[in-house]
mmCIF file of C-alpha atoms in Angstrom:
data_model
loop_
_atom_site.group_PDB
_atom_site.id
_atom_site.type_symbol
_atom_site.label_atom_id
_atom_site.label_comp_id
_atom_site.label_asym_id
_atom_site.label_seq_id
_atom_site.Cartn_x
_atom_site.Cartn_y
_atom_site.Cartn_z
ATOM 1 C CA MET A 1 83.142 89.290 100.421
ATOM 2 C CA GLN A 2 85.543 92.026 99.398
ATOM 3 C CA GLY A 3 85.194 95.270 101.321
ATOM 4 C CA THR A 4 83.639 93.535 104.327
ATOM 5 C CA GLU A 5 85.936 95.232 106.860
ATOM 6 C CA ILE A 6 84.864 98.626 105.520
ATOM 7 C CA LEU A 7 81.155 97.960 105.049
ATOM 8 C CA LYS A 8 80.681 96.681 108.584
ATOM 9 C CA VAL A 9 81.686 100.046 110.119
ATOM 10 C CA LEU A 10 79.329 102.058 107.879
ATOM 11 C CA PRO A 11 75.687 102.884 108.691
ATOM 12 C CA GLU A 12 73.300 100.329 107.228
ATOM 13 C CA SER A 13 71.802 102.610 104.573
ATOM 14 C CA MET A 14 75.241 103.729 103.376
ATOM 15 C CA ALA A 15 76.596 100.180 103.293
ATOM 16 C CA ASP A 16 73.513 98.945 101.407
ATOM 17 C CA ALA A 17 73.869 101.669 98.764
ATOM 18 C CA ILE A 18 77.542 100.827 98.224
ATOM 19 C CA LYS A 19 76.817 97.080 98.025
ATOM 20 C CA LYS A 20 74.105 97.707 95.421
ATOM 21 C CA ALA A 21 76.533 99.851 93.411
ATOM 22 C CA GLY A 22 78.877 96.852 93.244
ATOM 23 C CA PRO A 23 82.258 98.635 93.169
ATOM 24 C CA ASP A 24 85.342 96.825 91.925
ATOM 25 C CA TRP A 25 87.043 96.442 95.304
ATOM 26 C CA GLU A 26 90.271 95.248 93.683
ATOM 27 C CA ARG A 27 90.634 98.671 92.064
ATOM 28 C CA ALA A 28 89.007 100.716 94.827
ATOM 29 C CA GLU A 29 91.250 103.379 96.344
ATOM 30 C CA GLU A 30 89.326 105.743 98.640
ATOM 31 C CA ILE A 31 85.903 106.573 100.013
ATOM 32 C CA ARG A 32 85.462 110.244 100.957
ATOM 33 C CA ILE A 33 82.712 110.874 103.488
ATOM 34 C CA ARG A 34 81.886 114.495 104.403
ATOM 35 C CA ALA A 35 79.037 115.753 106.580
ATOM 36 C CA LYS A 36 76.214 117.235 104.477
ATOM 37 C CA ARG A 37 78.113 116.506 101.236
ATOM 38 C CA PRO A 38 77.841 113.769 98.567
ATOM 39 C CA LEU A 39 79.758 110.539 99.231
ATOM 40 C CA LEU A 40 82.603 110.153 96.728
ATOM 41 C CA PHE A 41 84.151 106.830 95.710
ATOM 42 C CA TYR A 42 87.563 106.628 94.009
ATOM 43 C CA MET A 43 88.285 103.603 91.867
ATOM 44 C CA ASN A 44 90.884 102.909 89.197
ATOM 45 C CA ASN A 45 92.013 106.569 89.276
ATOM 46 C CA GLU A 46 88.455 107.740 88.590
ATOM 47 C CA GLU A 47 86.020 109.674 90.802
ATOM 48 C CA TYR A 48 82.424 108.528 91.300
ATOM 49 C CA VAL A 49 79.426 109.936 93.165
ATOM 50 C CA LEU A 50 77.205 107.493 95.075
ATOM 51 C CA LYS A 51 73.463 107.797 94.404
ATOM 52 C CA ARG A 52 70.805 106.880 96.992
ATOM 53 C CA GLU A 53 69.501 104.047 94.834
ATOM 54 C CA GLY A 54 72.924 102.375 94.855
ATOM 55 C CA VAL A 55 74.626 103.534 91.672
ATOM 56 C CA LEU A 56 78.082 105.030 91.146
ATOM 57 C CA VAL A 57 78.167 107.748 88.477
ATOM 58 C CA GLN A 58 80.791 110.070 87.075
ATOM 59 C CA PRO A 59 80.712 113.488 88.806
ATOM 60 C CA GLU A 60 79.589 115.435 85.750
ATOM 61 C CA ARG A 61 76.433 113.335 85.849
ATOM 62 C CA GLY A 62 76.343 113.184 89.637
ATOM 63 C CA ARG A 63 75.128 116.699 90.299
ATOM 64 C CA SER A 64 71.552 115.669 89.744
ATOM 65 C CA ASN A 65 69.145 114.890 92.574
ATOM 66 C CA ASN A 66 69.341 111.902 94.850
ATOM 67 C CA CYS A 67 73.084 111.860 95.580
ATOM 68 C CA TYR A 68 73.889 110.115 98.848
ATOM 69 C CA ILE A 69 74.311 113.069 101.215
ATOM 70 C CA THR A 70 76.006 112.056 104.458
ATOM 71 C CA ALA A 71 74.211 113.150 107.614
ATOM 72 C CA PRO A 72 76.409 114.318 110.533
ATOM 73 C CA GLU A 73 74.963 111.596 112.752
ATOM 74 C CA GLU A 74 76.133 108.964 110.229
ATOM 75 C CA ILE A 75 79.722 110.066 110.762
ATOM 76 C CA GLU A 76 79.141 109.779 114.518
ATOM 77 C CA LYS A 77 77.928 106.203 113.995
ATOM 78 C CA ILE A 78 81.001 105.328 111.909
ATOM 79 C CA ILE A 79 83.401 106.684 114.532
ATOM 80 C CA ASP A 80 81.454 104.883 117.246
ATOM 81 C CA LYS A 81 81.797 101.550 115.440
ATOM 82 C CA ILE A 82 85.477 102.049 114.618
ATOM 83 C CA SER A 83 86.291 102.849 118.248
ATOM 84 C CA GLY A 84 84.265 99.952 119.627
ATOM 85 C CA HIS A 85 81.889 102.398 121.316
ATOM 86 C CA SER A 86 84.779 103.672 123.477
ATOM 87 C CA LEU A 87 86.175 106.743 121.753
ATOM 88 C CA TYR A 88 87.853 107.889 124.972
ATOM 89 C CA ALA A 89 90.221 104.914 124.643
ATOM 90 C CA TYR A 90 91.434 106.129 121.233
ATOM 91 C CA GLN A 91 92.928 109.507 122.134
ATOM 92 C CA ASP A 92 96.223 108.679 120.409
ATOM 93 C CA GLU A 93 94.377 107.912 117.182
ATOM 94 C CA LEU A 94 92.358 111.132 117.461
ATOM 95 C CA ARG A 95 95.491 113.165 118.034
ATOM 96 C CA GLN A 96 97.218 111.586 115.028
ATOM 97 C CA GLY A 97 94.134 111.951 112.852
ATOM 98 C CA PHE A 98 93.503 108.380 111.747
ATOM 99 C CA PHE A 99 92.219 104.946 112.727
ATOM 100 C CA THR A 100 93.278 101.604 111.248
ATOM 101 C CA LEU A 101 90.689 98.963 110.363
ATOM 102 C CA GLU A 102 91.195 95.229 110.101
ATOM 103 C CA GLY A 103 92.798 94.552 106.729
ATOM 104 C CA GLY A 104 94.948 97.678 106.876
ATOM 105 C CA HIS A 105 92.334 100.156 105.682
ATOM 106 C CA ARG A 106 93.148 103.581 107.095
ATOM 107 C CA VAL A 107 90.423 106.028 108.097
ATOM 108 C CA GLY A 108 91.644 109.625 108.131
ATOM 109 C CA ILE A 109 89.572 111.972 110.302
ATOM 110 C CA LEU A 110 89.169 115.727 110.580
ATOM 111 C CA GLY A 111 87.057 118.081 112.637
ATOM 112 C CA LYS A 112 87.793 120.823 115.145
ATOM 113 C CA ALA A 113 91.276 120.648 116.635
ATOM 114 C CA VAL A 114 91.720 121.056 120.378
ATOM 115 C CA THR A 115 95.227 122.393 121.001
ATOM 116 C CA GLU A 116 97.465 122.729 124.012
ATOM 117 C CA GLU A 117 100.723 124.686 123.957
ATOM 118 C CA GLY A 118 100.559 124.811 120.174
ATOM 119 C CA LYS A 119 100.130 121.046 119.726
ATOM 120 C CA ILE A 120 97.024 119.064 118.798
ATOM 121 C CA LYS A 121 95.633 117.410 121.912
ATOM 122 C CA THR A 122 92.585 115.822 120.299
ATOM 123 C CA LEU A 123 89.863 116.337 117.673
ATOM 124 C CA LYS A 124 86.158 116.905 118.209
ATOM 125 C CA TYR A 125 83.086 117.592 116.021
ATOM 126 C CA LEU A 126 84.397 115.000 113.564
ATOM 127 C CA SER A 127 82.941 115.793 110.151
ATOM 128 C CA PHE A 128 85.316 114.511 107.464
ATOM 129 C CA LEU A 129 86.480 110.950 106.800
ATOM 130 C CA ASN A 130 88.814 109.506 104.190
ATOM 131 C CA ILE A 131 88.831 105.710 104.010
ATOM 132 C CA ARG A 132 91.992 104.627 102.198
ATOM 133 C CA ILE A 133 91.441 101.097 100.950
ATOM 134 C CA ALA A 134 94.400 98.775 101.493
ATOM 135 C CA HIS A 135 95.283 95.883 99.207
ATOM 136 C CA GLU A 136 97.299 92.923 100.431
ATOM 137 C CA LYS A 137 98.755 91.537 97.199
ATOM 138 C CA LYS A 138 100.641 88.406 98.047
ATOM 139 C CA GLY A 139 103.250 87.588 95.454
ATOM 140 C CA CYS A 140 103.652 91.113 94.072
ATOM 141 C CA GLY A 141 107.244 91.196 95.352
ATOM 142 C CA MET A 142 108.277 87.839 93.891
ATOM 143 C CA GLU A 143 109.283 89.344 90.545
ATOM 144 C CA ILE A 144 112.001 91.484 92.111
ATOM 145 C CA ALA A 145 112.892 89.640 95.355
ATOM 146 C CA SER A 146 115.871 87.790 93.865
ATOM 147 C CA ARG A 147 117.274 91.058 92.503
ATOM 148 C CA LEU A 148 117.523 92.324 96.065
ATOM 149 C CA VAL A 149 119.858 89.470 96.997
ATOM 150 C CA LYS A 150 123.648 89.505 96.571
ATOM 151 C CA GLU A 151 125.855 86.562 97.421
ATOM 152 C CA LYS A 152 122.981 84.939 99.301
ATOM 153 C CA ARG A 153 122.382 87.948 101.552
ATOM 154 C CA PRO A 154 119.660 90.618 101.345
ATOM 155 C CA CYS A 155 120.724 94.058 100.124
ATOM 156 C CA HIS A 156 119.935 97.326 101.885
ATOM 157 C CA THR A 157 116.968 98.481 99.776
ATOM 158 C CA LEU A 158 115.022 101.724 99.349
ATOM 159 C CA ILE A 159 111.696 101.685 97.486
ATOM 160 C CA LEU A 160 110.823 105.019 95.864
ATOM 161 C CA SER A 161 107.457 106.049 94.483
ATOM 162 C CA PRO A 162 105.070 108.990 94.228
ATOM 163 C CA PRO A 163 102.099 108.822 96.654
ATOM 164 C CA GLY A 164 99.584 106.090 95.883
ATOM 165 C CA CYS A 165 101.807 103.943 93.655
ATOM 166 C CA GLY A 166 102.022 100.886 95.886
ATOM 167 C CA LYS A 167 105.284 101.188 97.824
ATOM 168 C CA THR A 168 103.746 100.029 101.124
ATOM 169 C CA THR A 169 102.029 97.103 99.372
ATOM 170 C CA LEU A 170 105.330 96.044 97.809
ATOM 171 C CA LEU A 171 107.245 96.462 101.078
ATOM 172 C CA ARG A 172 104.666 94.332 102.900
ATOM 173 C CA ASP A 173 105.060 91.439 100.467
ATOM 174 C CA LEU A 174 108.857 91.666 100.465
ATOM 175 C CA ILE A 175 108.781 91.413 104.264
ATOM 176 C CA ARG A 176 106.679 88.242 103.953
ATOM 177 C CA LEU A 177 108.979 86.725 101.333
ATOM 178 C CA PHE A 178 112.245 87.474 103.140
ATOM 179 C CA SER A 179 110.721 86.269 106.416
ATOM 180 C CA ASP A 180 109.445 82.931 105.080
ATOM 181 C CA GLY A 181 112.142 82.362 102.439
ATOM 182 C CA PHE A 182 111.653 81.904 98.691
ATOM 183 C CA ASP A 183 112.854 80.070 95.589
ATOM 184 C CA TYR A 184 114.740 81.993 92.926
ATOM 185 C CA GLU A 185 116.918 81.321 89.912
ATOM 186 C CA GLU A 186 120.573 82.351 89.695
ATOM 187 C CA HIS A 187 122.933 81.468 86.861
ATOM 188 C CA GLN A 188 120.318 79.039 85.527
ATOM 189 C CA LYS A 189 120.240 77.206 88.854
ATOM 190 C CA ARG A 190 117.325 76.923 91.245
ATOM 191 C CA CYS A 191 118.266 78.483 94.584
ATOM 192 C CA TRP A 192 116.584 78.845 97.958
ATOM 193 C CA PHE A 193 116.807 82.021 100.011
ATOM 194 C CA PRO A 194 116.361 81.030 103.687
ATOM 195 C CA GLY A 195 114.050 83.210 105.751
ATOM 196 C CA ARG A 196 115.449 85.911 108.011
ATOM 197 C CA SER A 197 114.342 87.328 111.350
ATOM 198 C CA ILE A 198 112.727 90.677 110.521
ATOM 199 C CA GLY A 199 111.718 93.536 112.772
ATOM 200 C CA VAL A 200 109.076 95.941 111.442
ATOM 201 C CA VAL A 201 108.391 99.425 112.790
ATOM 202 C CA ASP A 202 104.819 100.118 111.671
ATOM 203 C CA GLU A 203 104.386 103.749 112.717
ATOM 204 C CA ARG A 204 101.056 104.283 110.935
ATOM 205 C CA SER A 205 99.706 100.716 111.282
ATOM 206 C CA GLU A 206 99.585 100.304 107.500
ATOM 207 C CA ILE A 207 102.076 97.482 107.020
ATOM 208 C CA GLY A 208 100.677 94.919 109.429
ATOM 209 C CA ALA A 209 97.207 96.405 110.085
ATOM 210 C CA SER A 210 97.499 95.268 113.674
ATOM 211 C CA ILE A 211 94.512 94.829 115.949
ATOM 212 C CA ARG A 212 95.565 94.924 119.613
ATOM 213 C CA GLY A 213 99.156 94.359 118.574
ATOM 214 C CA ILE A 214 98.560 91.352 116.301
ATOM 215 C CA PRO A 215 99.035 91.902 112.518
ATOM 216 C CA THR A 216 96.049 91.023 110.339
ATOM 217 C CA ASN A 217 98.250 91.026 107.227
ATOM 218 C CA ASP A 218 100.635 88.141 106.533
ATOM 219 C CA LEU A 219 104.178 89.357 107.257
ATOM 220 C CA GLY A 220 105.799 85.938 107.444
ATOM 221 C CA MET A 221 106.650 83.537 110.247
ATOM 222 C CA ARG A 222 109.915 85.173 111.346
ATOM 223 C CA THR A 223 108.604 88.736 111.631
ATOM 224 C CA ASP A 224 108.207 90.794 114.811
ATOM 225 C CA LEU A 225 106.206 94.013 114.570
ATOM 226 C CA LEU A 226 106.188 97.174 116.676
ATOM 227 C CA ASP A 227 102.905 98.980 116.043
ATOM 228 C CA GLY A 228 102.247 102.717 116.285
ATOM 229 C CA CYS A 229 105.790 103.708 117.257
ATOM 230 C CA PRO A 230 107.881 106.479 115.623
ATOM 231 C CA LYS A 231 110.436 104.956 113.282
ATOM 232 C CA ALA A 232 113.673 106.059 114.942
ATOM 233 C CA GLU A 233 112.593 105.069 118.455
ATOM 234 C CA GLY A 234 111.204 101.814 117.086
ATOM 235 C CA ILE A 235 114.448 100.865 115.353
ATOM 236 C CA PHE A 236 116.404 101.336 118.583
ATOM 237 C CA LEU A 237 113.822 99.304 120.514
ATOM 238 C CA LEU A 238 114.001 96.443 118.002
ATOM 239 C CA LEU A 239 117.800 96.402 118.204
ATOM 240 C CA ARG A 240 117.672 96.209 121.996
ATOM 241 C CA SER A 241 114.895 93.674 122.333
ATOM 242 C CA MET A 242 114.591 91.392 119.305
ATOM 243 C CA ALA A 243 118.048 91.112 117.650
ATOM 244 C CA PRO A 244 116.618 91.221 114.090
ATOM 245 C CA GLU A 245 118.657 90.305 111.022
ATOM 246 C CA MET A 246 116.577 92.762 108.954
ATOM 247 C CA ILE A 247 114.543 95.866 109.793
ATOM 248 C CA ALA A 248 111.752 97.288 107.620
ATOM 249 C CA VAL A 249 110.243 100.778 107.885
ATOM 250 C CA ASP A 250 107.835 102.795 105.739
ATOM 251 C CA GLU A 251 108.295 106.398 104.543
ATOM 252 C CA ILE A 252 111.598 107.528 105.984
ATOM 253 C CA GLY A 253 112.504 111.195 105.764
ATOM 254 C CA SER A 254 113.803 112.759 108.985
ATOM 255 C CA GLU A 255 117.316 113.140 110.337
ATOM 256 C CA LYS A 256 116.286 110.944 113.279
ATOM 257 C CA ASP A 257 115.273 108.191 110.845
ATOM 258 C CA PHE A 258 118.625 108.300 109.076
ATOM 259 C CA PHE A 259 120.594 108.276 112.325
ATOM 260 C CA ALA A 260 118.678 105.218 113.506
ATOM 261 C CA ILE A 261 119.147 103.453 110.153
ATOM 262 C CA LYS A 262 122.920 103.969 110.321
ATOM 263 C CA LYS A 263 122.918 102.582 113.839
ATOM 264 C CA ALA A 264 121.020 99.494 112.634
ATOM 265 C CA VAL A 265 123.379 98.968 109.699
ATOM 266 C CA ASN A 266 126.385 99.275 112.028
ATOM 267 C CA SER A 267 124.724 96.617 114.183
ATOM 268 C CA GLY A 268 124.656 94.215 111.237
ATOM 269 C CA CYS A 269 120.992 94.629 110.187
ATOM 270 C CA THR A 270 119.818 94.849 106.607
ATOM 271 C CA ILE A 271 117.406 97.738 105.996
ATOM 272 C CA PHE A 272 114.322 97.697 103.775
ATOM 273 C CA ALA A 273 112.653 101.128 103.618
ATOM 274 C CA THR A 274 110.406 103.289 101.469
ATOM 275 C CA ALA A 275 110.347 107.011 100.667
ATOM 276 C CA HIS A 276 108.306 109.454 98.602
ATOM 277 C CA GLY A 277 110.029 110.283 95.334
ATOM 278 C CA SER A 278 109.811 109.781 91.594
ATOM 279 C CA SER A 279 113.559 109.388 90.995
ATOM 280 C CA PHE A 280 116.910 109.058 92.722
ATOM 281 C CA SER A 281 117.923 112.505 91.476
ATOM 282 C CA GLU A 282 114.801 113.996 93.067
ATOM 283 C CA LEU A 283 115.853 112.601 96.445
ATOM 284 C CA GLU A 284 119.334 114.059 96.063
ATOM 285 C CA LYS A 285 117.785 117.531 95.856
ATOM 286 C CA LYS A 286 116.154 117.183 99.263
ATOM 287 C CA PRO A 287 118.577 118.527 101.903
ATOM 288 C CA VAL A 288 117.627 115.959 104.542
ATOM 289 C CA PHE A 289 118.271 113.088 102.092
ATOM 290 C CA ALA A 290 121.329 114.468 100.293
ATOM 291 C CA SER A 291 124.018 113.895 102.926
ATOM 292 C CA PHE A 292 122.587 110.505 103.860
ATOM 293 C CA LEU A 293 122.554 109.264 100.262
ATOM 294 C CA LYS A 294 126.202 110.248 99.766
ATOM 295 C CA GLU A 295 127.125 107.548 102.245
ATOM 296 C CA ASN A 296 125.752 104.916 99.819
ATOM 297 C CA ILE A 297 124.148 102.845 102.530
ATOM 298 C CA PHE A 298 121.438 101.535 100.207
ATOM 299 C CA GLU A 299 122.559 99.028 97.588
ATOM 300 C CA ARG A 300 119.277 98.780 95.672
ATOM 301 C CA TYR A 301 116.829 101.512 94.707
ATOM 302 C CA VAL A 302 113.463 100.267 93.438
ATOM 303 C CA LEU A 303 111.538 102.913 91.495
ATOM 304 C CA LEU A 304 107.755 102.493 91.235
ATOM 305 C CA SER A 305 105.117 104.329 89.243
ATOM 306 C CA GLY A 306 101.444 103.961 88.368
ATOM 307 C CA ARG A 307 102.069 103.821 84.640
ATOM 308 C CA ARG A 308 100.640 100.315 84.227
ATOM 309 C CA GLY A 309 98.676 100.356 87.454
ATOM 310 C CA LYS A 310 99.857 100.645 91.042
ATOM 311 C CA GLY A 311 103.186 99.026 91.774
ATOM 312 C CA THR A 312 104.686 99.272 88.286
ATOM 313 C CA VAL A 313 108.430 98.645 88.712
ATOM 314 C CA GLU A 314 110.138 101.118 86.395
ATOM 315 C CA LYS A 315 113.691 100.110 87.276
ATOM 316 C CA ILE A 316 115.997 98.803 89.974
ATOM 317 C CA GLU A 317 119.143 100.858 90.365
ATOM 318 C CA THR A 318 122.224 99.190 91.881
ATOM 319 C CA ARG A 319 124.726 101.056 94.017
ATOM 320 C CA GLU A 320 127.496 99.530 96.059
ATOM 321 C CA ALA A 321 127.245 100.225 99.776
ATOM 322 C CA ASP A 322 130.233 101.723 101.525
ATOM 323 C CA SER A 323 131.376 100.420 104.876
ATOM 324 C CA ILE A 324 130.255 102.778 107.610
#
């Protein structure tokens, strides 16, 4: 049943109401759960309010009585289930503000911050949850995979998209394809791209959705994954320990990231990465990106939008990489 990983961490009454409402899980995006507030469900770019009797209604009609109002103790129950009844063992997750469920669903959490020397040490009195619903769409990268190959080698590729337009979903499937290998057509001939050894730095546990270090998403048979590690440190660790032919990372943006990427490229690795942005020119205006992009490390820029649904490929821009 779709949504099982999410429903099993919710209180019984909340899960029953959602099951009765029968949401389209394929188009579901988020569930917003706030203490003493109505439960909101986001689906197909629309907002719905959950009613106690198990109905999802548009918000202008959802201000009537009998909305599902979340009790504070229900949030406590959700956190207890997510943490396996051992919240003390999840201090890193509390400090970062999110948990990852099986299937890659990400549960953002907020409450009262406990700080130490100006940094967040942990969170308590948890009162706000945002369940971001992940979608593993096998095959979504097949349409463009061959366009990221040049002379039988993978090209350094950057996937650009505004938030929520499917860049992580696309990256995940490209990792699987380039790890396992795939058929493609070139000059009217059927060709085979042999799989590569890929190292993945999954800083936010969204690519592999790992449970105790083992990915629950299919990333291919030649993929090694480092879970919960900052991107730059993770790239260096992969280079030292796993000798990957390719490295994939999600949402690059810091000077440390770019330094590590250049190190990987100099070591002979192909880079697949994603970044927030709606165009190449928009990236060029960001100071931290500008100098890096001038070096023309990336050979392919894949631009996504949500124009025809998440993951719409608007264009693939080709640039020749310089030797660095």
